[in-house]
Amino acid sequence: MAKFLEFQGKEYFKQAGIPVPEGVVVNTAEDAATAAEKIGKPVVVKAQVLAGGRGKAGGIKLAATPDEAKAAASEILGMEIKGLEVKQVLVEEQLAIKQEFYAGLIINSAQEVRGPVLMFSPEGGMDIESVPEDKIATLNVDVIKGLMLHDTLDMVVSMGVTGPPIRGLADVVLKLYNMFRAKDCRALEINPLVLTEEGKVLAADCRMEADDQAVFRHPEFNIKIGREFLKEPTELDLIGWSFEASDFRGTSYIAEMASPEEVKNGGYVGYHGIGGGAAMLGMDAMNKVGLKVADYADTSGNPTASKVYRTVKLIMSQPGIEAYFLSGFMMANQEQWHHAHGIVKALREELPKRPGFPVVLLLCGNKEKESQAILKEGLADLDARVEVYDREHVYDAKFIGGRVKTLVEEYRKDQASA
Ligand code: GDP
Ligand code: MN
């Protein structure tokens, strides 16, 4: 899921009309002091990492003066919270908290719900999981009917809130839902939603997660790849993602695993798994025979032939790979002939460029016979070392890995004598 830091989410809160404390995000202790100076009031210095429980981990500190803000920031910057290094802090106007509430939305994918669930609780500031059920008002929102102010007023009142804060809280909860929809969120949470001593209602925290599949609709997110991606995307990664962003039929996941320089040193195969578990088995098989994968690719969920074709073309584009390996260690219930067609088309274009190239294809599951025929007939006339395997070898990773290895060795001999 596309996750956002607190300060990023709060920018969207502002745009959605949800009040937030005045704040500045910085990455040095000096800038934290300057920010505190500018705010001109006591501040709170908050670690910006994609993890909750920062308070308990010491990642949130109150500071009465710019000097204190500087000291707090230098303590927090560089700190590790749940394994994540803190590189930025948010310096924010301190709130005089009268009461902490919770407001949040998630998507409940369960058959009976399949939609957004809105939650409101007067027990803010702690994990919502640890709040007793009778202290949380929940509402399964009908996305067609939408949500009205009277719905959120009812929720707030049902939790025992009285007097003037009712309106401010209900207003924020309604706006939270509207933002959740507008930004295609899977989760959006304010914890705590603060009622101040002066009677104002502000979002003191933000947890925001958007749907990966909707990232392409939100250029403002500035997310290059709509999925959890721990490294900076390479050109190959970005091309791979463009297949996904432009075609939602089935999935294609591609990540570059080795740099072109590494691949040129030898021992790398173009790697194509079908489904996560199958892909792991195949990677293992490669490791065991002393080969490495140049990329990780996974096409599953009944992708179209065109998606598979584009994936194979990209795999084959890595210079220096010594084989193409389709690692279908599973009895897939997707119709495998789409894979067969896509693979044949891509390999018919690519293999003539490299005579004798090793190709090992393991493809099993639904429409297996037809798929096997498409692969065998489609590649028969090519000058390449093509071996096609079916369900007889579906879990025979040792054998399949050995075949890849043997063909790679033969191919190397060809190359050496050429
Ligand atoms: P989390 O621990 O990662 O969820 O971080 P939060 O942003 O929710 O902050 C944790 C706690 O710090 C809140 O529940 C508050 O009790 C406290 N806190 C955060 N901001 C302020 C503030 O402006 N003033 C005061 N007094 N406390 C704050
Ligand atoms: Mn919080």
GROMACS .gro file of C-alpha atoms and ligand atoms in nm:
model
  447
    1MET     CA    1   0.000   0.000   0.000
    2ALA     CA    2   0.108   0.356  -0.071
    3LYS     CA    3   0.186   0.497   0.274
    4PHE     CA    4   0.230   0.859   0.366
    5LEU     CA    5   0.423   1.032   0.638
    6GLU     CA    6   0.232   1.234   0.894
    7PHE     CA    7   0.330   1.569   0.746
    8GLN     CA    8   0.228   1.459   0.396
    9GLY     CA    9  -0.110   1.339   0.516
   10LYS     CA   10  -0.161   1.662   0.706
   11GLU     CA   11  -0.111   1.861   0.386
   12TYR     CA   12  -0.404   1.668   0.241
   13PHE     CA   13  -0.600   1.729   0.563
   14LYS     CA   14  -0.552   2.102   0.513
   15GLN     CA   15  -0.677   2.080   0.158
   16ALA     CA   16  -0.977   1.881   0.279
   17GLY     CA   17  -1.060   2.151   0.535
   18ILE     CA   18  -0.954   1.949   0.838
   19PRO     CA   19  -0.774   2.180   1.083
   20VAL     CA   20  -0.415   2.084   1.170
   21PRO     CA   21  -0.159   2.253   1.396
   22GLU     CA   22   0.080   2.495   1.230
   23GLY     CA   23   0.394   2.305   1.141
   24VAL     CA   24   0.713   2.280   0.938
   25VAL     CA   25   0.903   1.968   0.835
   26VAL     CA   26   1.284   1.987   0.862
   27ASN     CA   27   1.585   1.758   0.845
   28THR     CA   28   1.838   1.933   1.068
   29ALA     CA   29   1.837   2.043   1.431
   30GLU     CA   30   1.923   2.402   1.327
   31ASP     CA   31   1.621   2.416   1.097
   32ALA     CA   32   1.408   2.282   1.382
   33ALA     CA   33   1.512   2.580   1.595
   34THR     CA   34   1.434   2.819   1.311
   35ALA     CA   35   1.094   2.654   1.263
   36ALA     CA   36   1.016   2.685   1.634
   37GLU     CA   37   1.121   3.049   1.621
   38LYS     CA   38   0.886   3.111   1.330
   39ILE     CA   39   0.596   2.935   1.499
   40GLY     CA   40   0.666   3.153   1.802
   41LYS     CA   41   0.504   2.923   2.057
   42PRO     CA   42   0.598   2.607   2.245
   43VAL     CA   43   0.628   2.325   1.992
   44VAL     CA   44   0.622   1.949   1.963
   45VAL     CA   45   0.899   1.780   1.762
   46LYS     CA   46   0.782   1.463   1.589
   47ALA     CA   47   0.978   1.188   1.411
   48GLN     CA   48   0.857   1.135   1.054
   49VAL     CA   49   0.870   0.762   0.988
   50LEU     CA   50   0.615   0.518   0.850
   51ALA     CA   51   0.543   0.363   1.187
   52GLY     CA   52   0.296   0.415   1.467
   53GLY     CA   53   0.383   0.426   1.836
   54ARG     CA   54   0.641   0.698   1.787
   55GLY     CA   55   0.537   0.854   2.116
   56LYS     CA   56   0.626   0.542   2.315
   57ALA     CA   57   0.951   0.502   2.121
   58GLY     CA   58   1.071   0.849   2.222
   59GLY     CA   59   1.014   0.998   1.879
   60ILE     CA   60   0.786   1.277   2.003
   61LYS     CA   61   0.913   1.550   2.233
   62LEU     CA   62   0.770   1.872   2.366
   63ALA     CA   63   0.988   2.185   2.347
   64ALA     CA   64   0.913   2.520   2.508
   65THR     CA   65   1.181   2.721   2.327
   66PRO     CA   66   1.373   2.713   1.997
   67ASP     CA   67   1.678   2.586   2.187
   68GLU     CA   68   1.477   2.300   2.331
   69ALA     CA   69   1.339   2.227   1.984
   70LYS     CA   70   1.693   2.208   1.853
   71ALA     CA   71   1.794   1.969   2.130
   72ALA     CA   72   1.484   1.755   2.077
   73ALA     CA   73   1.541   1.740   1.701
   74SER     CA   74   1.905   1.640   1.738
   75GLU     CA   75   1.798   1.357   1.967
   76ILE     CA   76   1.524   1.237   1.733
   77LEU     CA   77   1.703   1.275   1.399
   78GLY     CA   78   1.902   0.960   1.328
   79MET     CA   79   1.705   0.762   1.582
   80GLU     CA   80   1.567   0.422   1.476
   81ILE     CA   81   1.199   0.354   1.528
   82LYS     CA   82   1.082   0.003   1.446
   83GLY     CA   83   1.389  -0.039   1.228
   84LEU     CA   84   1.333   0.285   1.037
   85GLU     CA   85   1.584   0.567   1.051
   86VAL     CA   86   1.441   0.910   1.126
   87LYS     CA   87   1.551   1.154   0.858
   88GLN     CA   88   1.291   1.425   0.907
   89VAL     CA   89   1.106   1.581   1.198
   90LEU     CA   90   0.785   1.779   1.201
   91VAL     CA   91   0.803   2.085   1.424
   92GLU     CA   92   0.452   2.177   1.523
   93GLU     CA   93   0.267   2.424   1.739
   94GLN     CA   94   0.197   2.253   2.072
   95LEU     CA   95  -0.165   2.196   2.154
   96ALA     CA   96  -0.319   2.240   2.496
   97ILE     CA   97  -0.503   1.910   2.493
   98LYS     CA   98  -0.837   1.891   2.673
   99GLN     CA   99  -0.944   1.558   2.529
  100GLU     CA  100  -0.811   1.310   2.271
  101PHE     CA  101  -1.052   1.138   2.029
  102TYR     CA  102  -1.006   0.886   1.753
  103ALA     CA  103  -1.149   0.907   1.403
  104GLY     CA  104  -1.062   0.662   1.130
  105LEU     CA  105  -1.165   0.473   0.821
  106ILE     CA  106  -1.053   0.144   0.677
  107ILE     CA  107  -1.173  -0.073   0.391
  108ASN     CA  108  -1.328  -0.391   0.519
  109SER     CA  109  -1.294  -0.644   0.237
  110ALA     CA  110  -1.514  -0.907   0.405
  111GLN     CA  111  -1.794  -1.037   0.186
  112GLU     CA  112  -2.067  -0.884   0.407
  113VAL     CA  113  -1.910  -0.538   0.409
  114ARG     CA  114  -1.686  -0.471   0.110
  115GLY     CA  115  -1.658  -0.104   0.174
  116PRO     CA  116  -1.541   0.171   0.406
  117VAL     CA  117  -1.596   0.138   0.778
  118LEU     CA  118  -1.600   0.462   0.971
  119MET     CA  119  -1.497   0.464   1.336
  120PHE     CA  120  -1.517   0.729   1.603
  121SER     CA  121  -1.410   0.698   1.965
  122PRO     CA  122  -1.372   0.927   2.265
  123GLU     CA  123  -1.070   0.719   2.368
  124GLY     CA  124  -0.803   0.874   2.147
  125GLY     CA  125  -0.426   0.862   2.171
  126MET     CA  126  -0.396   0.489   2.218
  127ASP     CA  127  -0.407   0.195   1.979
  128ILE     CA  128  -0.762   0.163   1.856
  129GLU     CA  129  -0.722  -0.216   1.888
  130SER     CA  130  -0.697  -0.179   2.264
  131VAL     CA  131  -1.010   0.036   2.300
  132PRO     CA  132  -1.316  -0.158   2.425
  133GLU     CA  133  -1.578  -0.215   2.158
  134ASP     CA  134  -1.850  -0.019   2.336
  135LYS     CA  135  -1.626   0.287   2.323
  136ILE     CA  136  -1.612   0.285   1.943
  137ALA     CA  137  -1.896   0.397   1.719
  138THR     CA  138  -1.871   0.223   1.381
  139LEU     CA  139  -2.062   0.273   1.061
  140ASN     CA  140  -2.041   0.076   0.737
  141VAL     CA  141  -2.075   0.355   0.486
  142ASP     CA  142  -2.285   0.294   0.177
  143VAL     CA  143  -2.065   0.453  -0.089
  144ILE     CA  144  -2.358   0.505  -0.324
  145LYS     CA  145  -2.566   0.695  -0.068
  146GLY     CA  146  -2.259   0.857   0.079
  147LEU     CA  147  -2.227   1.006   0.424
  148MET     CA  148  -2.419   1.303   0.563
  149LEU     CA  149  -2.345   1.540   0.849
  150HIS     CA  150  -2.635   1.393   1.048
  151ASP     CA  151  -2.463   1.051   1.032
  152THR     CA  152  -2.145   1.183   1.188
  153LEU     CA  153  -2.337   1.397   1.439
  154ASP     CA  154  -2.518   1.077   1.548
  155MET     CA  155  -2.190   0.892   1.589
  156VAL     CA  156  -2.032   1.166   1.798
  157VAL     CA  157  -2.339   1.203   2.018
  158SER     CA  158  -2.370   0.824   2.061
  159MET     CA  159  -2.027   0.830   2.226
  160GLY     CA  160  -2.146   1.070   2.497
  161VAL     CA  161  -2.000   1.394   2.363
  162THR     CA  162  -2.204   1.696   2.470
  163GLY     CA  163  -2.212   2.066   2.395
  164PRO     CA  164  -2.020   2.275   2.144
  165PRO     CA  165  -1.748   2.016   2.053
  166ILE     CA  166  -2.014   1.795   1.889
  167ARG     CA  167  -2.031   2.008   1.577
  168GLY     CA  168  -1.654   2.048   1.533
  169LEU     CA  169  -1.591   1.675   1.576
  170ALA     CA  170  -1.875   1.571   1.344
  171ASP     CA  171  -1.751   1.815   1.086
  172VAL     CA  172  -1.399   1.670   1.088
  173VAL     CA  173  -1.528   1.312   1.072
  174LEU     CA  174  -1.739   1.398   0.766
  175LYS     CA  175  -1.447   1.569   0.595
  176LEU     CA  176  -1.228   1.271   0.678
  177TYR     CA  177  -1.466   1.043   0.490
  178ASN     CA  178  -1.474   1.277   0.191
  179MET     CA  179  -1.096   1.285   0.179
  180PHE     CA  180  -1.077   0.907   0.219
  181ARG     CA  181  -1.289   0.872  -0.094
  182ALA     CA  182  -1.122   1.150  -0.291
  183LYS     CA  183  -0.772   1.012  -0.228
  184ASP     CA  184  -0.868   0.645  -0.282
  185CYS     CA  185  -0.750   0.545   0.065
  186ARG     CA  186  -0.741   0.200   0.218
  187ALA     CA  187  -0.687   0.352   0.562
  188LEU     CA  188  -0.705   0.704   0.698
  189GLU     CA  189  -0.680   0.778   1.067
  190ILE     CA  190  -0.660   1.071   1.306
  191ASN     CA  191  -0.528   0.956   1.640
  192PRO     CA  192  -0.550   1.170   1.839
  193LEU     CA  193  -0.815   1.404   1.712
  194VAL     CA  194  -0.768   1.677   1.968
  195LEU     CA  195  -1.014   1.902   2.146
  196THR     CA  196  -0.809   2.190   2.285
  197GLU     CA  197  -0.865   2.389   2.604
  198GLU     CA  198  -0.982   2.674   2.379
  199GLY     CA  199  -1.249   2.447   2.230
  200LYS     CA  200  -1.087   2.395   1.889
  201VAL     CA  201  -1.080   2.056   1.713
  202LEU     CA  202  -0.758   1.967   1.529
  203ALA     CA  203  -0.596   1.659   1.379
  204ALA     CA  204  -0.279   1.606   1.584
  205ASP     CA  205  -0.167   1.298   1.389
  206CYS     CA  206  -0.232   1.135   1.054
  207ARG     CA  207  -0.197   0.784   0.923
  208MET     CA  208  -0.278   0.757   0.555
  209GLU     CA  209  -0.255   0.463   0.318
  210ALA     CA  210  -0.380   0.486  -0.038
  211ASP     CA  211  -0.474   0.200  -0.265
  212ASP     CA  212  -0.179   0.100  -0.483
  213GLN     CA  213  -0.415   0.038  -0.771
  214ALA     CA  214  -0.532   0.399  -0.759
  215VAL     CA  215  -0.193   0.565  -0.746
  216PHE     CA  216  -0.204   0.634  -1.121
  217ARG     CA  217  -0.509   0.857  -1.062
  218HIS     CA  218  -0.313   1.075  -0.823
  219PRO     CA  219  -0.018   1.248  -0.986
  220GLU     CA  220  -0.014   1.476  -0.679
  221PHE     CA  221   0.113   1.181  -0.469
  222ASN     CA  222   0.429   1.187  -0.677
  223ILE     CA  223   0.470   0.813  -0.629
  224LYS     CA  224   0.666   0.651  -0.907
  225ILE     CA  225   0.566   0.293  -0.829
  226GLY     CA  226   0.232   0.214  -0.666
  227ARG     CA  227   0.341  -0.065  -0.439
  228GLU     CA  228   0.570  -0.119  -0.147
  229PHE     CA  229   0.909  -0.067  -0.303
  230LEU     CA  230   1.198  -0.037  -0.065
  231LYS     CA  231   1.464   0.085  -0.307
  232GLU     CA  232   1.476   0.378  -0.546
  233PRO     CA  233   1.316   0.248  -0.869
  234THR     CA  234   1.549   0.187  -1.163
  235GLU     CA  235   1.459   0.245  -1.527
  236LEU     CA  236   1.372  -0.123  -1.563
  237ASP     CA  237   1.150  -0.108  -1.253
  238LEU     CA  238   0.968   0.193  -1.393
  239ILE     CA  239   0.907   0.029  -1.729
  240GLY     CA  240   0.778  -0.278  -1.544
  241TRP     CA  241   0.541  -0.067  -1.339
  242SER     CA  242   0.406   0.101  -1.652
  243PHE     CA  243   0.263  -0.239  -1.760
  244GLU     CA  244   0.075  -0.256  -1.435
  245ALA     CA  245  -0.042   0.104  -1.436
  246SER     CA  246  -0.184   0.077  -1.786
  247ASP     CA  247  -0.351  -0.266  -1.764
  248PHE     CA  248  -0.530  -0.405  -1.459
  249ARG     CA  249  -0.600  -0.748  -1.603
  250GLY     CA  250  -0.393  -0.982  -1.387
  251THR     CA  251  -0.070  -0.866  -1.233
  252SER     CA  252   0.284  -0.819  -1.349
  253TYR     CA  253   0.544  -0.744  -1.086
  254ILE     CA  254   0.897  -0.672  -1.202
  255ALA     CA  255   1.199  -0.561  -1.003
  256GLU     CA  256   1.558  -0.533  -1.112
  257MET     CA  257   1.768  -0.747  -0.879
  258ALA     CA  258   2.118  -0.684  -1.014
  259SER     CA  259   2.278  -0.389  -1.188
  260PRO     CA  260   2.381  -0.423  -1.555
  261GLU     CA  261   2.746  -0.427  -1.441
  262GLU     CA  262   2.685  -0.721  -1.209
  263VAL     CA  263   2.489  -0.911  -1.473
  264LYS     CA  264   2.772  -0.868  -1.724
  265ASN     CA  265   3.003  -1.054  -1.486
  266GLY     CA  266   2.805  -1.369  -1.562
  267GLY     CA  267   2.595  -1.624  -1.378
  268TYR     CA  268   2.262  -1.444  -1.409
  269VAL     CA  269   1.936  -1.568  -1.554
  270GLY     CA  270   1.634  -1.372  -1.672
  271TYR     CA  271   1.382  -1.482  -1.416
  272HIS     CA  272   1.007  -1.515  -1.453
  273GLY     CA  273   0.795  -1.670  -1.180
  274ILE     CA  274   0.423  -1.734  -1.177
  275GLY     CA  275   0.279  -1.656  -0.833
  276GLY     CA  276   0.478  -1.575  -0.521
  277GLY     CA  277   0.531  -1.926  -0.382
  278ALA     CA  278   0.628  -2.070  -0.718
  279ALA     CA  279   0.867  -1.784  -0.772
  280MET     CA  280   1.038  -1.857  -0.439
  281LEU     CA  281   1.085  -2.223  -0.526
  282GLY     CA  282   1.247  -2.128  -0.855
  283MET     CA  283   1.479  -1.870  -0.696
  284ASP     CA  284   1.585  -2.134  -0.448
  285ALA     CA  285   1.653  -2.377  -0.730
  286MET     CA  286   1.871  -2.117  -0.902
  287ASN     CA  287   2.067  -2.045  -0.584
  288LYS     CA  288   2.128  -2.415  -0.529
  289VAL     CA  289   2.287  -2.461  -0.872
  290GLY     CA  290   2.496  -2.147  -0.832
  291LEU     CA  291   2.301  -1.917  -1.063
  292LYS     CA  292   2.156  -1.580  -0.969
  293VAL     CA  293   1.846  -1.397  -1.084
  294ALA     CA  294   1.895  -1.073  -1.273
  295ASP     CA  295   1.539  -0.967  -1.202
  296TYR     CA  296   1.234  -1.076  -1.015
  297ALA     CA  297   0.924  -1.099  -1.230
  298ASP     CA  298   0.588  -1.246  -1.140
  299THR     CA  299   0.286  -1.265  -1.366
  300SER     CA  300  -0.027  -1.405  -1.208
  301GLY     CA  301  -0.396  -1.347  -1.142
  302ASN     CA  302  -0.487  -1.443  -1.498
  303PRO     CA  303  -0.290  -1.179  -1.685
  304THR     CA  304  -0.347  -1.121  -2.053
  305ALA     CA  305  -0.106  -1.247  -2.317
  306SER     CA  306  -0.006  -0.887  -2.388
  307LYS     CA  307   0.093  -0.834  -2.026
  308VAL     CA  308   0.299  -1.152  -2.024
  309TYR     CA  309   0.453  -1.055  -2.358
  310ARG     CA  310   0.565  -0.716  -2.226
  311THR     CA  311   0.705  -0.880  -1.913
  312VAL     CA  312   0.911  -1.131  -2.111
  313LYS     CA  313   1.039  -0.859  -2.344
  314LEU     CA  314   1.158  -0.660  -2.043
  315ILE     CA  315   1.323  -0.963  -1.882
  316MET     CA  316   1.505  -1.037  -2.206
  317SER     CA  317   1.624  -0.677  -2.230
  318GLN     CA  318   1.876  -0.719  -1.948
  319PRO     CA  319   2.213  -0.738  -2.124
  320GLY     CA  320   2.431  -1.033  -2.029
  321ILE     CA  321   2.170  -1.275  -1.896
  322GLU     CA  322   2.259  -1.635  -1.977
  323ALA     CA  323   1.913  -1.794  -1.978
  324TYR     CA  324   1.542  -1.727  -1.961
  325PHE     CA  325   1.369  -1.932  -1.695
  326LEU     CA  326   0.992  -1.954  -1.653
  327SER     CA  327   0.944  -2.082  -1.302
  328GLY     CA  328   0.585  -2.209  -1.294
  329PHE     CA  329   0.608  -2.431  -0.988
  330MET     CA  330   0.234  -2.434  -0.933
  331MET     CA  331  -0.085  -2.583  -1.070
  332ALA     CA  332  -0.224  -2.242  -1.154
  333ASN     CA  333  -0.598  -2.212  -1.202
  334GLN     CA  334  -0.552  -1.918  -1.435
  335GLU     CA  335  -0.576  -2.009  -1.803
  336GLN     CA  336  -0.214  -2.074  -1.887
  337TRP     CA  337  -0.252  -2.036  -2.261
  338HIS     CA  338  -0.238  -1.658  -2.219
  339HIS     CA  339   0.109  -1.709  -2.075
  340ALA     CA  340   0.200  -1.946  -2.356
  341HIS     CA  341   0.095  -1.699  -2.627
  342GLY     CA  342   0.273  -1.404  -2.467
  343ILE     CA  343   0.592  -1.601  -2.412
  344VAL     CA  344   0.601  -1.740  -2.766
  345LYS     CA  345   0.551  -1.400  -2.922
  346ALA     CA  346   0.824  -1.237  -2.710
  347LEU     CA  347   1.074  -1.520  -2.754
  348ARG     CA  348   1.017  -1.538  -3.130
  349GLU     CA  349   1.124  -1.176  -3.141
  350GLU     CA  350   1.416  -1.208  -2.900
  351LEU     CA  351   1.576  -1.548  -2.960
  352PRO     CA  352   1.692  -1.492  -3.320
  353LYS     CA  353   1.921  -1.222  -3.175
  354ARG     CA  354   2.110  -1.483  -2.965
  355PRO     CA  355   2.158  -1.828  -3.121
  356GLY     CA  356   2.169  -2.122  -2.881
  357PHE     CA  357   2.021  -1.923  -2.590
  358PRO     CA  358   1.895  -2.139  -2.300
  359VAL     CA  359   1.521  -2.129  -2.235
  360VAL     CA  360   1.360  -2.346  -1.970
  361LEU     CA  361   0.984  -2.324  -1.941
  362LEU     CA  362   0.781  -2.488  -1.667
  363LEU     CA  363   0.411  -2.421  -1.718
  364CYS     CA  364   0.133  -2.619  -1.552
  365GLY     CA  365  -0.229  -2.581  -1.450
  366ASN     CA  366  -0.551  -2.493  -1.624
  367LYS     CA  367  -0.536  -2.538  -2.005
  368GLU     CA  368  -0.201  -2.705  -1.962
  369LYS     CA  369  -0.217  -2.936  -2.266
  370GLU     CA  370  -0.305  -2.651  -2.496
  371SER     CA  371  -0.039  -2.429  -2.343
  372GLN     CA  372   0.227  -2.695  -2.381
  373ALA     CA  373   0.137  -2.733  -2.747
  374ILE     CA  374   0.150  -2.357  -2.804
  375LEU     CA  375   0.496  -2.335  -2.646
  376LYS     CA  376   0.641  -2.637  -2.823
  377GLU     CA  377   0.503  -2.559  -3.167
  378GLY     CA  378   0.566  -2.189  -3.135
  379LEU     CA  379   0.935  -2.226  -3.050
  380ALA     CA  380   1.026  -2.546  -3.238
  381ASP     CA  381   1.196  -2.385  -3.537
  382LEU     CA  382   1.416  -2.145  -3.341
  383ASP     CA  383   1.791  -2.183  -3.303
  384ALA     CA  384   1.781  -2.195  -2.924
  385ARG     CA  385   1.811  -2.446  -2.638
  386VAL     CA  386   1.442  -2.466  -2.551
  387GLU     CA  387   1.308  -2.715  -2.300
  388VAL     CA  388   0.942  -2.719  -2.201
  389TYR     CA  389   0.814  -2.898  -1.890
  390ASP     CA  390   0.469  -2.979  -1.759
  391ARG     CA  391   0.304  -3.100  -1.435
  392GLU     CA  392   0.528  -3.405  -1.418
  393HIS     CA  393   0.795  -3.169  -1.289
  394VAL     CA  394   0.576  -2.921  -1.104
  395TYR     CA  395   0.760  -2.960  -0.773
  396ASP     CA  396   1.083  -3.098  -0.912
  397ALA     CA  397   1.288  -2.788  -0.846
  398LYS     CA  398   1.612  -2.982  -0.825
  399PHE     CA  399   1.568  -3.131  -1.170
  400ILE     CA  400   1.453  -2.806  -1.333
  401GLY     CA  401   1.734  -2.608  -1.170
  402GLY     CA  402   1.980  -2.868  -1.298
  403ARG     CA  403   1.847  -2.830  -1.653
  404VAL     CA  404   1.894  -2.454  -1.645
  405LYS     CA  405   2.247  -2.500  -1.517
  406THR     CA  406   2.337  -2.759  -1.783
  407LEU     CA  407   2.203  -2.546  -2.068
  408VAL     CA  408   2.387  -2.240  -1.938
  409GLU     CA  409   2.713  -2.438  -1.934
  410GLU     CA  410   2.657  -2.558  -2.291
  411TYR     CA  411   2.577  -2.206  -2.401
  412ARG     CA  412   2.895  -2.074  -2.239
  413LYS     CA  413   3.099  -2.332  -2.433
  414ASP     CA  414   2.937  -2.211  -2.758
  415GLN     CA  415   3.019  -1.855  -2.669
  416ALA     CA  416   3.378  -1.937  -2.579
  417SER     CA  417   3.442  -2.121  -2.906
  418ALA     CA  418   3.264  -1.863  -3.121
  419GDP     P1  419   0.214   0.819   1.753
  419GDP     O1  420   0.260   0.778   1.889
  419GDP     O2  421   0.310   0.773   1.648
  419GDP     O3  422   0.075   0.779   1.723
  419GDP     O4  423   0.221   0.980   1.749
  419GDP     P2  424   0.111   1.092   1.783
  419GDP     O5  425   0.127   1.200   1.685
  419GDP     O6  426  -0.023   1.032   1.791
  419GDP     O7  427   0.154   1.147   1.925
  419GDP     C1  428   0.152   1.066   2.040
  419GDP     C2  429   0.103   1.144   2.159
  419GDP     O8  430   0.183   1.257   2.179
  419GDP     C3  431  -0.038   1.197   2.142
  419GDP     O9  432  -0.137   1.104   2.172
  419GDP     C4  433  -0.037   1.312   2.242
  419GDP    O10  434  -0.069   1.264   2.370
  419GDP     C5  435   0.106   1.359   2.238
  419GDP     N1  436   0.110   1.483   2.160
  419GDP     C6  437   0.123   1.495   2.025
  419GDP     N2  438   0.115   1.625   1.990
  419GDP     C7  439   0.096   1.695   2.103
  419GDP     C8  440   0.078   1.835   2.135
  419GDP    O11  441   0.078   1.922   2.045
  419GDP     N3  442   0.062   1.868   2.264
  419GDP     C9  443   0.061   1.776   2.362
  419GDP     N4  444   0.045   1.815   2.487
  419GDP     N5  445   0.076   1.645   2.338
  419GDP    C10  446   0.094   1.605   2.210
  420MN      MN  447  -0.101   0.871   1.676
   0.00000   0.00000   0.00000
